[in-house]
Amino acid sequence: MCGIVGYFGSDKARQYLLEGLERLEYRGYDSAGISILDHEKNRFVSVKTVGRVETLKKRTSHLKEAMLGMGHTRWATHGGVSETNAHPHYAYNGRFIVVHNGVIDNYKTLKADHLKGIDVVNDTNTEVIASLLARFAEKMTVEDAIKQTLDLLEGSFALLILDQDHPSVLYGAKNKSPLILATSNGDWYIASDLLALPSNTERFHVMSDHTWFKLENKTLTSYQAHGATIDFDFEAFKDLGPLAERGEHAHFMLKEMLEQPQILETLVAHHQSHGFDEALVTALKEASSLEIIAAGTSWHAGLVGKHLLEKTLMKPVNVHIASEFAYHPPFVSEHPLFIFISQSGETADLIACHPYIKTKEAPLLTITNVPTSSLSRMADYVLDLKAGPEIAVASTKAYTAQITMIALLCAHITHDQALSNDILTIASSMREFLQDHIKIQPLVKELLTNHHAFYMGRGLDYLTGLEAALKLKEISYIQTEGFAAGELKHGTIALIEEDTPIIALIGEASTSALTRNNIHEVEARGAKALVISFKSLSEPTDAIIFEDVNPMLSPLLLVVPTQLIAYYAALMRGLDIDKPRNLAKSVTVE
């Protein structure tokens, strides 16, 4: 959610800002804007719009190229969707201009204590930052005003700041929300995501919390929060752009689903040749419990991972919703090991859990698709999913990569080569099924005729149903519930009526007969049931039947048709599959 880009270079500010914002569209947004230097007037001009970056491009076509500017895509949190609330925001006197990702928790207090008598122009929490800078700069240098402002801010922020009185300077600051500084051929680029950086980038620095910088005439000075100068460490840049292109596919989500077999094979090959850090293996064995913390799809992957890890390590594994854990931490064992699971590595709910984890002085493992992310830098150990950029808001390949990573870790601990071979078998079955993915479309057209639907199963099938239900509701807007089939008569059956869509997952031999009974119960009440099963557990009327695989890995295969069901349900409704309403790819605000 929300995106920031900045440029200080030769003469391509407008070009880069718009291109960078386009590359950040996948994160989710509802308005956009840029501020760019007008060299003739030696002043910054801003253009803002509700809607897509394409509209912003048209509305800024009259602007000349410039050496300095910044841009933003906003996902509304405080205040509705409007041009007034879109970034960039100005101070009360027009001097400072700010773009901001994050939320300032104490903005009301700051307004009351420091900005009395100043009119509020918009409904956001960002305007207070620009106005604080202006108020403090009346009595001190800009650098001191920034230090004092940063010291007062509570919450999360990635900031870029322009000063109308000094139009050859760009400032940036970071706490909790990601911000990256990069350079190439003497030009400087700033972005909230590596994907927004241009392909010719040479080096980049991922900013740490409580740091800020000043770019004056393209010369960088970097600081700790309270003003002491520091050196930013830069590393070589690898262009991710080609991996983030849709290619011949109609949607990123379809492309990413089709990439899943290759990702599984890549992970197996990598860990067969490189293994895992033995220090991590030792830490897992020595821990008294494992505490998995995640959100959304990653939480569902953690639930599956719990089964794998408990059977491997024979110790308690608990799975927590990050937003709950952060403020209501449960009792944990004396020597836990914590595991963060996150596609982006920037999930604000997980970042909020970190202060508590530090108090436990326990090891932390992060499993993520972005090894340069905030959650990676917090961790003692990092496992890179190697899935490539995931652009569609609805996660698919990251989910299967997360489960595969945990399975491979378990195989390494137990020296179980067979488990790696089982993953390769699943990858082959996935590929065969996905090659003919269009066959799902008529099933969806016949089944999903209502505004609600249900997934049911038992054991691992139930956990797969939770993820399947999330996918369907995310992109088709069909109200969908995943429930444990054994709970049917404990409440959910009251919702079953004529033509209610029920999708049943049967991958567990010990409970397949019980789930079949539940299917008969809903069909007796008029429901339309679609069954996805494995060959040894199947019946002739099942809609989708896979060859048998290792039951512990069955979620990897059973989830694939449910991803396609969600995709084709959204396609049938003519919806924006890659950018569903109100959702953001990377949830960087709590």
Coordinates of C-alpha atoms in Angstrom, one line a residue:
M1 CA 0.0 0.0 0.0
C2 CA 1.2 3.5 -0.8
G3 CA 4.3 4.1 -2.9
I4 CA 7.0 6.7 -2.9
V5 CA 9.5 7.7 -5.6
G6 CA 12.0 10.5 -5.7
Y7 CA 14.6 11.8 -8.1
F8 CA 17.6 14.1 -8.0
G9 CA 19.7 14.0 -11.1
S10 CA 20.1 15.6 -14.5
D11 CA 16.9 16.2 -16.4
K12 CA 14.4 13.3 -16.1
A13 CA 12.4 13.8 -12.9
R14 CA 9.0 13.7 -14.6
Q15 CA 9.9 10.6 -16.6
Y16 CA 11.2 8.6 -13.7
L17 CA 8.6 9.7 -11.2
L18 CA 5.8 8.5 -13.5
E19 CA 7.5 5.3 -14.5
G20 CA 8.3 4.5 -10.9
L21 CA 4.8 5.1 -9.8
E22 CA 3.5 2.8 -12.5
R23 CA 5.8 0.1 -11.2
L24 CA 4.4 0.6 -7.8
E25 CA 0.7 0.3 -8.9
Y26 CA 0.6 -3.4 -7.9
R27 CA 0.9 -2.3 -4.2
G28 CA -2.6 -0.8 -4.3
Y29 CA -3.6 2.9 -4.3
D30 CA -6.5 5.2 -5.0
S31 CA -4.9 8.5 -5.8
A32 CA -1.5 9.8 -7.0
G33 CA 0.5 13.0 -7.3
I34 CA 3.9 14.5 -8.0
S35 CA 5.9 17.6 -7.1
I36 CA 8.5 18.7 -9.6
L37 CA 10.9 21.6 -9.9
D38 CA 9.9 24.4 -12.3
H39 CA 13.4 25.7 -13.3
E40 CA 12.1 28.9 -14.7
K41 CA 10.3 29.9 -11.5
N42 CA 12.8 28.0 -9.2
R43 CA 9.7 26.7 -7.4
F44 CA 8.1 23.3 -7.0
V45 CA 4.8 22.6 -8.7
S46 CA 2.4 19.8 -7.7
V47 CA -0.2 17.9 -9.6
K48 CA -2.6 15.4 -7.9
T49 CA -5.4 13.2 -9.1
V50 CA -7.8 10.6 -7.9
G51 CA -7.5 7.3 -9.8
R52 CA -4.7 5.7 -11.8
V53 CA -1.2 6.9 -12.6
E54 CA -2.3 7.0 -16.3
T55 CA -4.6 9.9 -15.5
L56 CA -1.7 11.6 -13.7
K57 CA 0.5 11.2 -16.7
K58 CA -2.0 13.0 -18.9
R59 CA -2.4 15.8 -16.3
T60 CA 1.3 16.4 -16.1
S61 CA 2.1 16.2 -19.8
H62 CA 2.6 20.0 -19.8
L63 CA 5.4 19.9 -17.3
K64 CA 9.0 20.1 -18.5
E65 CA 11.7 17.7 -17.4
A66 CA 13.5 18.7 -14.2
M67 CA 16.4 17.8 -12.0
L68 CA 14.4 17.2 -8.8
G69 CA 11.0 15.9 -7.8
M70 CA 9.0 13.3 -5.9
G71 CA 5.8 11.3 -6.3
H72 CA 3.4 9.2 -4.4
T73 CA 0.5 6.8 -4.7
R74 CA -1.9 6.9 -1.8
W75 CA -4.0 4.2 -0.3
A76 CA -6.5 6.0 1.9
T77 CA -6.2 5.4 5.7
H78 CA -7.0 8.8 7.4
G79 CA -9.4 10.7 5.2
G80 CA -11.4 9.7 2.2
V81 CA -10.3 9.4 -1.5
S82 CA -10.0 12.9 -2.9
E83 CA -7.5 15.2 -4.7
T84 CA -7.2 17.2 -1.5
N85 CA -6.2 14.2 0.5
A86 CA -3.8 12.9 -2.2
H87 CA -0.1 13.5 -1.7
P88 CA 2.1 15.6 -1.9
H89 CA 1.0 17.8 1.1
Y90 CA 2.0 21.3 1.9
A91 CA 2.8 23.1 5.1
Y92 CA 0.4 25.8 6.2
N93 CA 2.7 28.5 4.8
G94 CA 3.4 26.6 1.6
R95 CA 7.1 26.3 2.3
F96 CA 7.6 22.5 2.9
I97 CA 6.1 19.7 0.7
V98 CA 5.9 16.2 2.0
V99 CA 5.1 12.7 0.7
H100 CA 4.5 10.1 3.4
N101 CA 4.0 6.3 3.7
G102 CA 2.8 5.1 7.1
V103 CA 0.6 6.5 9.9
I104 CA 1.5 9.2 12.5
D105 CA -0.2 7.9 15.6
N106 CA 0.1 11.1 17.7
Y107 CA -0.8 13.6 14.9
K108 CA -3.8 15.0 16.9
T109 CA -1.6 15.6 19.9
L110 CA 1.0 17.3 17.7
K111 CA -1.6 19.6 16.2
A112 CA -2.9 20.6 19.6
D113 CA 0.6 21.1 21.1
H114 CA 2.5 22.7 18.3
L115 CA 0.1 23.9 15.6
K116 CA -2.6 25.9 17.4
G117 CA -4.4 28.4 15.2
I118 CA -3.2 26.7 12.0
D119 CA -6.0 25.8 9.5
V120 CA -6.2 22.1 8.5
V121 CA -6.6 21.7 4.8
N122 CA -7.1 18.0 4.5
D123 CA -8.2 14.9 6.5
T124 CA -4.8 13.1 6.5
N125 CA -2.2 12.7 9.3
T126 CA 0.5 13.8 6.9
E127 CA -0.1 17.5 6.7
V128 CA 1.0 17.9 10.3
I129 CA 4.5 16.8 9.3
A130 CA 4.9 19.5 6.8
S131 CA 3.5 22.1 9.1
L132 CA 5.7 21.1 12.0
L133 CA 8.7 21.5 9.7
A134 CA 7.5 25.0 8.8
R135 CA 6.8 26.0 12.4
F136 CA 10.2 24.9 13.6
A137 CA 12.1 26.3 10.6
E138 CA 10.9 29.8 11.6
K139 CA 13.4 29.6 14.6
M140 CA 16.1 27.2 13.5
T141 CA 17.9 25.6 10.5
V142 CA 16.0 23.2 8.3
E143 CA 18.2 20.3 9.5
D144 CA 17.4 21.1 13.1
A145 CA 13.7 21.4 12.2
I146 CA 13.8 17.9 10.7
K147 CA 15.6 16.5 13.8
Q148 CA 13.0 18.1 16.1
T149 CA 10.1 16.9 13.9
L150 CA 11.4 13.3 13.7
D151 CA 11.9 13.3 17.5
L152 CA 8.2 14.1 18.0
L153 CA 6.7 11.7 15.5
E154 CA 5.2 8.5 16.8
G155 CA 4.2 5.7 14.4
S156 CA 5.5 4.7 11.0
F157 CA 6.8 6.9 8.2
A158 CA 8.8 7.0 5.1
L159 CA 9.2 10.6 4.1
L160 CA 10.5 12.7 1.3
I161 CA 10.7 16.5 1.9
L162 CA 11.1 19.4 -0.4
D163 CA 11.7 23.0 0.7
Q164 CA 10.5 25.9 -1.5
D165 CA 13.2 28.2 0.0
H166 CA 16.0 25.8 -1.0
P167 CA 14.9 24.1 -4.3
S168 CA 18.2 22.3 -4.8
V169 CA 17.7 20.0 -1.7
L170 CA 15.8 16.8 -1.1
Y171 CA 15.4 15.2 2.3
G172 CA 14.3 11.7 3.2
A173 CA 13.6 9.9 6.5
K174 CA 12.5 6.4 7.6
N175 CA 11.0 4.6 10.5
K176 CA 9.2 1.2 10.1
S177 CA 7.9 2.0 6.5
P178 CA 10.5 1.0 3.8
L179 CA 12.6 3.5 1.9
I180 CA 15.4 2.8 -0.5
L181 CA 18.1 5.1 -1.7
A182 CA 19.9 4.3 -5.0
T183 CA 22.3 5.8 -7.5
S184 CA 23.4 5.4 -11.1
N185 CA 25.7 7.6 -13.1
G186 CA 25.6 10.4 -10.6
D187 CA 21.8 10.5 -10.5
W188 CA 19.9 9.6 -7.3
Y189 CA 16.7 7.6 -7.1
I190 CA 14.5 7.0 -4.0
A191 CA 11.7 4.5 -3.8
S192 CA 9.7 2.5 -1.2
D193 CA 10.2 -0.7 -3.2
L194 CA 13.1 -2.1 -5.2
L195 CA 10.8 -2.7 -8.2
A196 CA 10.4 1.0 -8.6
L197 CA 14.1 1.5 -9.3
P198 CA 15.2 1.8 -12.9
S199 CA 17.1 -1.0 -14.6
N200 CA 20.3 1.0 -14.9
T201 CA 20.6 1.4 -11.1
E202 CA 24.1 0.6 -9.9
R203 CA 24.0 0.5 -6.1
F204 CA 21.3 0.8 -3.5
H205 CA 20.9 1.2 0.3
V206 CA 17.9 0.0 2.3
M207 CA 17.4 2.6 5.0
S208 CA 17.3 1.5 8.6
D209 CA 14.8 2.9 11.1
H210 CA 15.6 6.2 12.7
T211 CA 17.8 7.4 9.9
W212 CA 17.5 10.3 7.4
F213 CA 19.4 11.9 4.6
K214 CA 20.0 15.2 2.8
L215 CA 20.7 15.4 -0.9
E216 CA 22.0 18.8 -1.9
N217 CA 23.2 19.4 -5.4
K218 CA 23.3 15.6 -5.7
T219 CA 25.7 15.2 -2.7
L220 CA 24.5 12.8 0.0
T221 CA 24.8 13.4 3.7
S222 CA 23.2 10.8 5.9
Y223 CA 22.2 11.0 9.6
Q224 CA 21.0 9.1 12.6
A225 CA 17.6 10.4 13.9
H226 CA 19.2 12.9 16.3
G227 CA 21.6 14.4 13.8
A228 CA 24.9 12.5 14.1
T229 CA 26.3 11.8 10.6
I230 CA 26.7 8.2 9.5
D231 CA 27.7 6.3 6.4
F232 CA 25.1 4.4 4.4
D233 CA 26.4 1.1 3.1
F234 CA 25.5 0.5 -0.5
E235 CA 25.3 -2.8 -2.4
A236 CA 25.2 -3.8 -6.0
F237 CA 21.8 -3.8 -7.7
K238 CA 20.2 -6.6 -9.6
D239 CA 17.3 -5.5 -11.8
L240 CA 14.1 -7.3 -11.0
G241 CA 12.1 -5.6 -13.7
P242 CA 11.9 -8.4 -16.2
L243 CA 10.6 -10.8 -13.5
A244 CA 7.8 -8.3 -12.8
E245 CA 6.5 -8.1 -16.3
R246 CA 3.2 -9.8 -17.3
G247 CA 4.5 -11.0 -20.6
E248 CA 1.9 -12.9 -22.7
H249 CA -0.5 -13.5 -19.8
A250 CA -3.7 -11.6 -19.3
H251 CA -3.1 -11.1 -15.6
F252 CA -0.2 -11.2 -13.2
M253 CA -2.1 -13.6 -11.0
L254 CA -2.4 -16.1 -13.9
K255 CA 1.3 -15.7 -14.7
E256 CA 2.2 -16.3 -11.0
M257 CA 0.0 -19.4 -10.7
L258 CA 1.7 -20.9 -13.7
E259 CA 5.2 -20.2 -12.2
Q260 CA 4.5 -22.4 -9.2
P261 CA 5.9 -25.7 -10.5
Q262 CA 9.2 -24.1 -11.5
I263 CA 9.5 -22.4 -8.1
L264 CA 9.1 -25.7 -6.3
E265 CA 11.7 -27.2 -8.5
T266 CA 14.1 -24.3 -8.0
L267 CA 13.7 -24.5 -4.3
V268 CA 14.4 -28.2 -4.3
A269 CA 17.5 -27.8 -6.5
H270 CA 18.8 -24.9 -4.4
H271 CA 18.6 -26.7 -1.1
Q272 CA 19.9 -30.0 -2.5
S273 CA 23.0 -28.1 -3.5
H274 CA 23.3 -25.6 -0.7
G275 CA 21.4 -27.1 2.3
F276 CA 20.4 -25.0 5.3
D277 CA 22.4 -23.0 7.8
E278 CA 23.4 -25.6 10.5
A279 CA 23.2 -22.8 13.1
L280 CA 19.5 -22.5 12.3
V281 CA 19.0 -26.2 12.5
T282 CA 20.6 -26.3 15.9
A283 CA 18.5 -23.3 17.1
L284 CA 15.3 -25.1 15.9
K285 CA 16.3 -28.3 17.8
E286 CA 17.2 -26.5 21.0
A287 CA 14.1 -24.3 21.1
S288 CA 11.4 -25.4 23.6
S289 CA 8.7 -24.3 21.2
L290 CA 8.4 -22.6 17.8
E291 CA 6.2 -19.5 17.6
I292 CA 5.1 -18.7 14.0
I293 CA 3.8 -15.2 13.4
A294 CA 2.1 -14.2 10.2
A295 CA -0.9 -12.5 8.5
G296 CA -3.4 -13.4 5.8
T297 CA -2.1 -16.0 3.3
S298 CA 1.2 -16.3 5.1
W299 CA -0.7 -17.2 8.3
H300 CA -2.4 -20.0 6.3
A301 CA 1.0 -21.2 5.2
G302 CA 2.1 -21.1 8.8
L303 CA -0.8 -23.4 9.8
V304 CA 0.3 -26.0 7.3
G305 CA 3.9 -25.5 8.4
K306 CA 2.9 -26.2 12.0
H307 CA 1.9 -29.8 11.0
L308 CA 5.2 -30.3 9.2
L309 CA 7.4 -28.9 11.9
E310 CA 5.7 -30.6 14.8
K311 CA 6.0 -34.0 13.2
T312 CA 9.7 -33.3 12.4
L313 CA 10.8 -31.7 15.7
M314 CA 8.3 -33.3 18.1
K315 CA 7.8 -30.1 20.0
P316 CA 5.0 -27.5 20.2
V317 CA 4.5 -25.2 17.3
N318 CA 2.1 -22.3 17.7
V319 CA 0.8 -20.1 15.0
H320 CA -0.3 -16.5 15.7
I321 CA -2.1 -13.8 13.8
A322 CA 0.4 -11.0 13.9
S323 CA -2.0 -8.1 14.6
E324 CA -3.3 -10.0 17.6
F325 CA 0.1 -11.1 18.9
A326 CA 1.5 -7.6 18.7
Y327 CA -0.8 -6.3 21.4
H328 CA -2.0 -9.4 23.1
P329 CA 1.1 -11.6 23.2
P330 CA 0.3 -15.1 24.6
F331 CA 2.3 -17.0 27.1
V332 CA 5.3 -18.6 25.3
S333 CA 7.7 -21.3 26.5
E334 CA 11.0 -20.4 28.3
H335 CA 13.2 -20.9 25.2
P336 CA 11.1 -20.2 22.1
L337 CA 12.2 -19.6 18.6
F338 CA 10.1 -17.1 16.6
I339 CA 9.4 -17.4 12.9
F340 CA 8.1 -14.5 10.8
I341 CA 6.4 -15.5 7.5
S342 CA 5.8 -12.7 5.1
Q343 CA 5.8 -12.4 1.3
S344 CA 6.9 -8.8 1.2
G345 CA 9.0 -8.7 4.4
E346 CA 7.5 -5.3 5.2
T347 CA 4.2 -6.4 6.8
A348 CA 3.5 -3.7 9.5
D349 CA 1.6 -6.1 11.8
L350 CA 4.7 -8.4 12.0
I351 CA 7.1 -5.4 12.5
A352 CA 4.9 -4.4 15.5
C353 CA 5.6 -7.8 17.1
H354 CA 9.4 -7.3 17.0
P355 CA 9.8 -5.2 20.2
Y356 CA 8.2 -8.0 22.2
I357 CA 10.3 -10.6 20.6
K358 CA 13.5 -8.6 21.5
T359 CA 12.5 -8.7 25.1
K360 CA 12.5 -12.5 25.0
E361 CA 16.1 -12.5 23.7
A362 CA 15.0 -15.4 21.5
P363 CA 16.3 -16.3 18.0
L364 CA 14.2 -15.1 15.0
L365 CA 13.8 -16.7 11.6
T366 CA 12.2 -14.8 8.8
I367 CA 10.8 -16.6 5.8
T368 CA 10.2 -14.1 3.0
N369 CA 10.3 -13.4 -0.7
V370 CA 12.4 -10.2 -0.2
P371 CA 15.7 -10.8 1.6
T372 CA 16.5 -7.1 1.7
S373 CA 13.3 -6.3 3.6
S374 CA 12.8 -4.9 7.1
L375 CA 11.8 -8.3 8.5
S376 CA 14.8 -9.9 7.0
R377 CA 17.1 -7.3 8.6
M378 CA 15.5 -7.9 12.0
A379 CA 16.1 -11.6 11.9
D380 CA 18.9 -13.9 13.0
Y381 CA 18.2 -16.2 10.1
V382 CA 16.6 -15.6 6.8
L383 CA 15.1 -18.1 4.3
D384 CA 14.7 -16.6 0.8
L385 CA 11.7 -18.0 -1.0
K386 CA 13.3 -17.3 -4.4
A387 CA 9.9 -16.9 -6.0
G388 CA 10.6 -13.7 -7.8
P389 CA 8.4 -10.6 -7.5
E390 CA 4.7 -11.3 -6.8
I391 CA 2.7 -8.5 -8.3
A392 CA -0.9 -9.6 -8.1
V393 CA -2.5 -8.6 -4.8
A394 CA -3.9 -12.1 -4.3
S395 CA -0.9 -14.2 -3.3
T396 CA -0.4 -17.6 -5.0
K397 CA 3.2 -18.5 -5.6
A398 CA 4.4 -17.1 -2.4
Y399 CA 2.0 -19.4 -0.5
T400 CA 3.2 -22.6 -2.1
A401 CA 6.8 -21.4 -1.8
Q402 CA 6.4 -20.8 1.9
I403 CA 5.0 -24.3 2.5
T404 CA 7.7 -25.8 0.3
M405 CA 10.4 -24.0 2.1
I406 CA 9.2 -25.3 5.5
A407 CA 8.9 -28.8 4.0
L408 CA 12.5 -28.7 2.7
L409 CA 13.7 -27.5 6.1
C410 CA 12.0 -30.5 7.7
A411 CA 13.5 -32.8 5.1
H412 CA 17.0 -31.4 5.8
I413 CA 16.6 -31.9 9.6
T414 CA 15.5 -35.5 9.2
H415 CA 17.8 -36.3 6.2
D416 CA 14.7 -37.3 4.3
Q417 CA 15.6 -37.2 0.6
A418 CA 12.2 -38.8 -0.2
L419 CA 10.4 -35.6 0.8
S420 CA 12.3 -33.6 -1.7
N421 CA 11.4 -36.1 -4.4
D422 CA 7.7 -35.9 -3.3
I423 CA 7.8 -32.1 -3.9
L424 CA 9.2 -32.7 -7.4
T425 CA 6.3 -35.1 -8.0
I426 CA 3.8 -32.5 -6.9
A427 CA 5.5 -29.9 -9.1
S428 CA 5.0 -32.2 -12.1
S429 CA 1.3 -32.8 -11.2
M430 CA 0.9 -29.0 -10.8
R431 CA 2.4 -28.3 -14.2
E432 CA 0.2 -30.9 -15.9
F433 CA -3.0 -29.5 -14.3
L434 CA -2.1 -25.9 -15.0
Q435 CA -1.4 -26.6 -18.7
D436 CA -5.2 -27.1 -19.1
H437 CA -6.3 -24.5 -16.6
I438 CA -9.2 -23.3 -18.8
K439 CA -11.1 -26.4 -17.8
I440 CA -11.9 -24.8 -14.5
Q441 CA -14.0 -22.0 -16.2
P442 CA -17.2 -24.0 -16.9
L443 CA -17.1 -25.5 -13.4
V444 CA -17.0 -22.0 -12.0
K445 CA -19.7 -20.7 -14.2
E446 CA -22.0 -23.5 -13.1
L447 CA -21.2 -23.5 -9.4
L448 CA -20.6 -19.9 -8.3
T449 CA -24.0 -18.3 -9.1
N450 CA -24.6 -16.8 -5.6
H451 CA -23.0 -14.1 -3.6
H452 CA -21.7 -16.5 -1.0
A453 CA -19.8 -19.9 -1.0
F454 CA -18.2 -22.3 1.3
Y455 CA -15.0 -24.4 1.4
M456 CA -14.9 -27.4 3.8
G457 CA -12.5 -30.1 4.7
R458 CA -10.8 -31.7 7.7
G459 CA -7.2 -31.6 9.0
L460 CA -4.9 -30.2 6.3
D461 CA -7.8 -30.0 3.9
Y462 CA -9.5 -27.6 6.3
L463 CA -6.4 -25.4 6.4
T464 CA -6.3 -25.4 2.5
G465 CA -9.9 -24.4 2.6
L466 CA -9.1 -21.3 4.7
E467 CA -6.6 -20.1 2.1
A468 CA -9.0 -21.1 -0.8
A469 CA -11.8 -19.0 0.8
L470 CA -9.5 -16.0 1.2
K471 CA -8.6 -16.1 -2.5
L472 CA -12.2 -16.3 -3.6
K473 CA -13.4 -13.4 -1.4
E474 CA -10.3 -11.3 -2.2
I475 CA -10.7 -11.0 -6.0
S476 CA -14.3 -12.1 -6.8
Y477 CA -16.0 -10.4 -3.8
I478 CA -18.0 -13.5 -3.1
Q479 CA -18.5 -13.8 0.6
T480 CA -16.7 -17.1 1.3
E481 CA -16.2 -19.1 4.5
G482 CA -13.7 -21.9 5.0
F483 CA -14.8 -24.2 7.8
A484 CA -13.8 -27.5 9.4
A485 CA -16.3 -30.1 8.0
G486 CA -16.8 -31.6 11.4
E487 CA -18.2 -28.2 12.5
L488 CA -21.0 -28.3 9.9
K489 CA -23.7 -29.3 12.4
H490 CA -22.4 -26.9 15.0
G491 CA -23.8 -23.9 13.2
T492 CA -22.8 -23.5 9.6
I493 CA -25.5 -25.9 8.3
A494 CA -28.1 -23.2 9.2
L495 CA -26.7 -21.2 6.2
I496 CA -27.1 -24.1 3.7
E497 CA -30.0 -23.7 1.3
E498 CA -31.0 -24.3 -2.3
D499 CA -28.0 -23.8 -4.7
T500 CA -25.5 -22.9 -2.0
P501 CA -22.1 -23.5 -3.5
I502 CA -19.9 -25.9 -1.4
I503 CA -16.4 -26.9 -2.4
A504 CA -15.1 -29.9 -0.5
L505 CA -11.5 -30.9 -0.3
I506 CA -10.6 -34.5 0.3
G507 CA -6.9 -35.3 0.7
E508 CA -6.9 -37.1 4.1
A509 CA -7.6 -40.8 4.2
S510 CA -8.5 -41.0 7.9
T511 CA -11.3 -38.5 7.6
S512 CA -12.4 -38.8 4.0
A513 CA -15.5 -40.9 4.8
L514 CA -16.6 -38.3 7.4
T515 CA -16.2 -35.5 4.9
R516 CA -18.2 -37.5 2.4
N517 CA -21.0 -37.7 5.0
N518 CA -20.9 -34.0 5.4
I519 CA -21.2 -33.5 1.6
H520 CA -24.3 -35.7 1.6
E521 CA -25.8 -33.6 4.4
V522 CA -25.4 -30.3 2.5
E523 CA -26.6 -31.8 -0.8
A524 CA -29.7 -33.1 1.0
R525 CA -30.5 -29.4 1.8
G526 CA -30.1 -28.3 -1.8
A527 CA -26.5 -27.3 -1.9
K528 CA -24.4 -27.7 -5.0
A529 CA -21.2 -29.5 -4.1
L530 CA -17.9 -29.6 -6.0
V531 CA -15.3 -32.1 -4.8
I532 CA -11.6 -32.0 -5.2
S533 CA -9.8 -35.2 -4.2
F534 CA -7.0 -37.7 -4.7
K535 CA -7.4 -40.9 -6.7
S536 CA -7.4 -43.3 -3.8
L537 CA -10.0 -41.3 -2.0
S538 CA -12.1 -40.3 -5.0
E539 CA -15.6 -41.1 -6.3
P540 CA -16.7 -41.0 -9.9
T541 CA -18.7 -37.7 -9.4
D542 CA -15.7 -35.7 -8.1
A543 CA -15.0 -32.7 -10.3
I544 CA -11.2 -32.7 -9.9
I545 CA -9.1 -35.8 -9.1
F546 CA -5.3 -35.8 -8.6
E547 CA -2.9 -38.7 -8.5
D548 CA -2.0 -39.6 -5.0
V549 CA 0.9 -37.7 -3.3
N550 CA 2.5 -37.6 0.1
P551 CA -0.5 -36.6 2.3
M552 CA 1.6 -34.2 4.4
L553 CA 2.3 -32.2 1.2
S554 CA -1.3 -32.4 -0.2
P555 CA -2.0 -28.7 0.4
L556 CA 0.6 -27.8 -2.2
L557 CA -1.5 -29.5 -4.9
L558 CA -5.1 -29.1 -3.6
V559 CA -4.7 -25.3 -3.4
V560 CA -4.0 -24.9 -7.1
P561 CA -7.5 -25.5 -8.5
T562 CA -8.9 -23.2 -5.7
Q563 CA -6.6 -20.5 -7.0
L564 CA -8.0 -21.0 -10.5
I565 CA -11.6 -21.0 -9.2
A566 CA -11.0 -17.6 -7.6
Y567 CA -9.4 -16.3 -10.8
Y568 CA -12.1 -17.5 -13.1
A569 CA -14.8 -16.3 -10.7
A570 CA -13.4 -12.8 -10.9
L571 CA -12.8 -13.0 -14.6
M572 CA -16.5 -14.0 -15.1
R573 CA -17.5 -10.9 -13.2
G574 CA -15.3 -8.6 -15.2
L575 CA -13.3 -7.5 -12.1
D576 CA -9.8 -6.1 -11.7
I577 CA -8.1 -9.4 -10.8
D578 CA -4.6 -8.0 -10.1
K579 CA -5.8 -5.0 -8.1
P580 CA -9.0 -5.9 -6.2
R581 CA -10.8 -3.0 -4.5
N582 CA -9.7 -1.8 -1.1
L583 CA -6.7 -4.1 -1.0
A584 CA -3.0 -3.5 -1.0
K585 CA -0.2 -5.9 -1.9
S586 CA 2.1 -5.0 1.0
V587 CA 0.3 -4.0 4.2
T588 CA 2.7 -1.5 5.6
V589 CA 0.2 0.2 7.9
E590 CA -1.3 -1.5 11.0

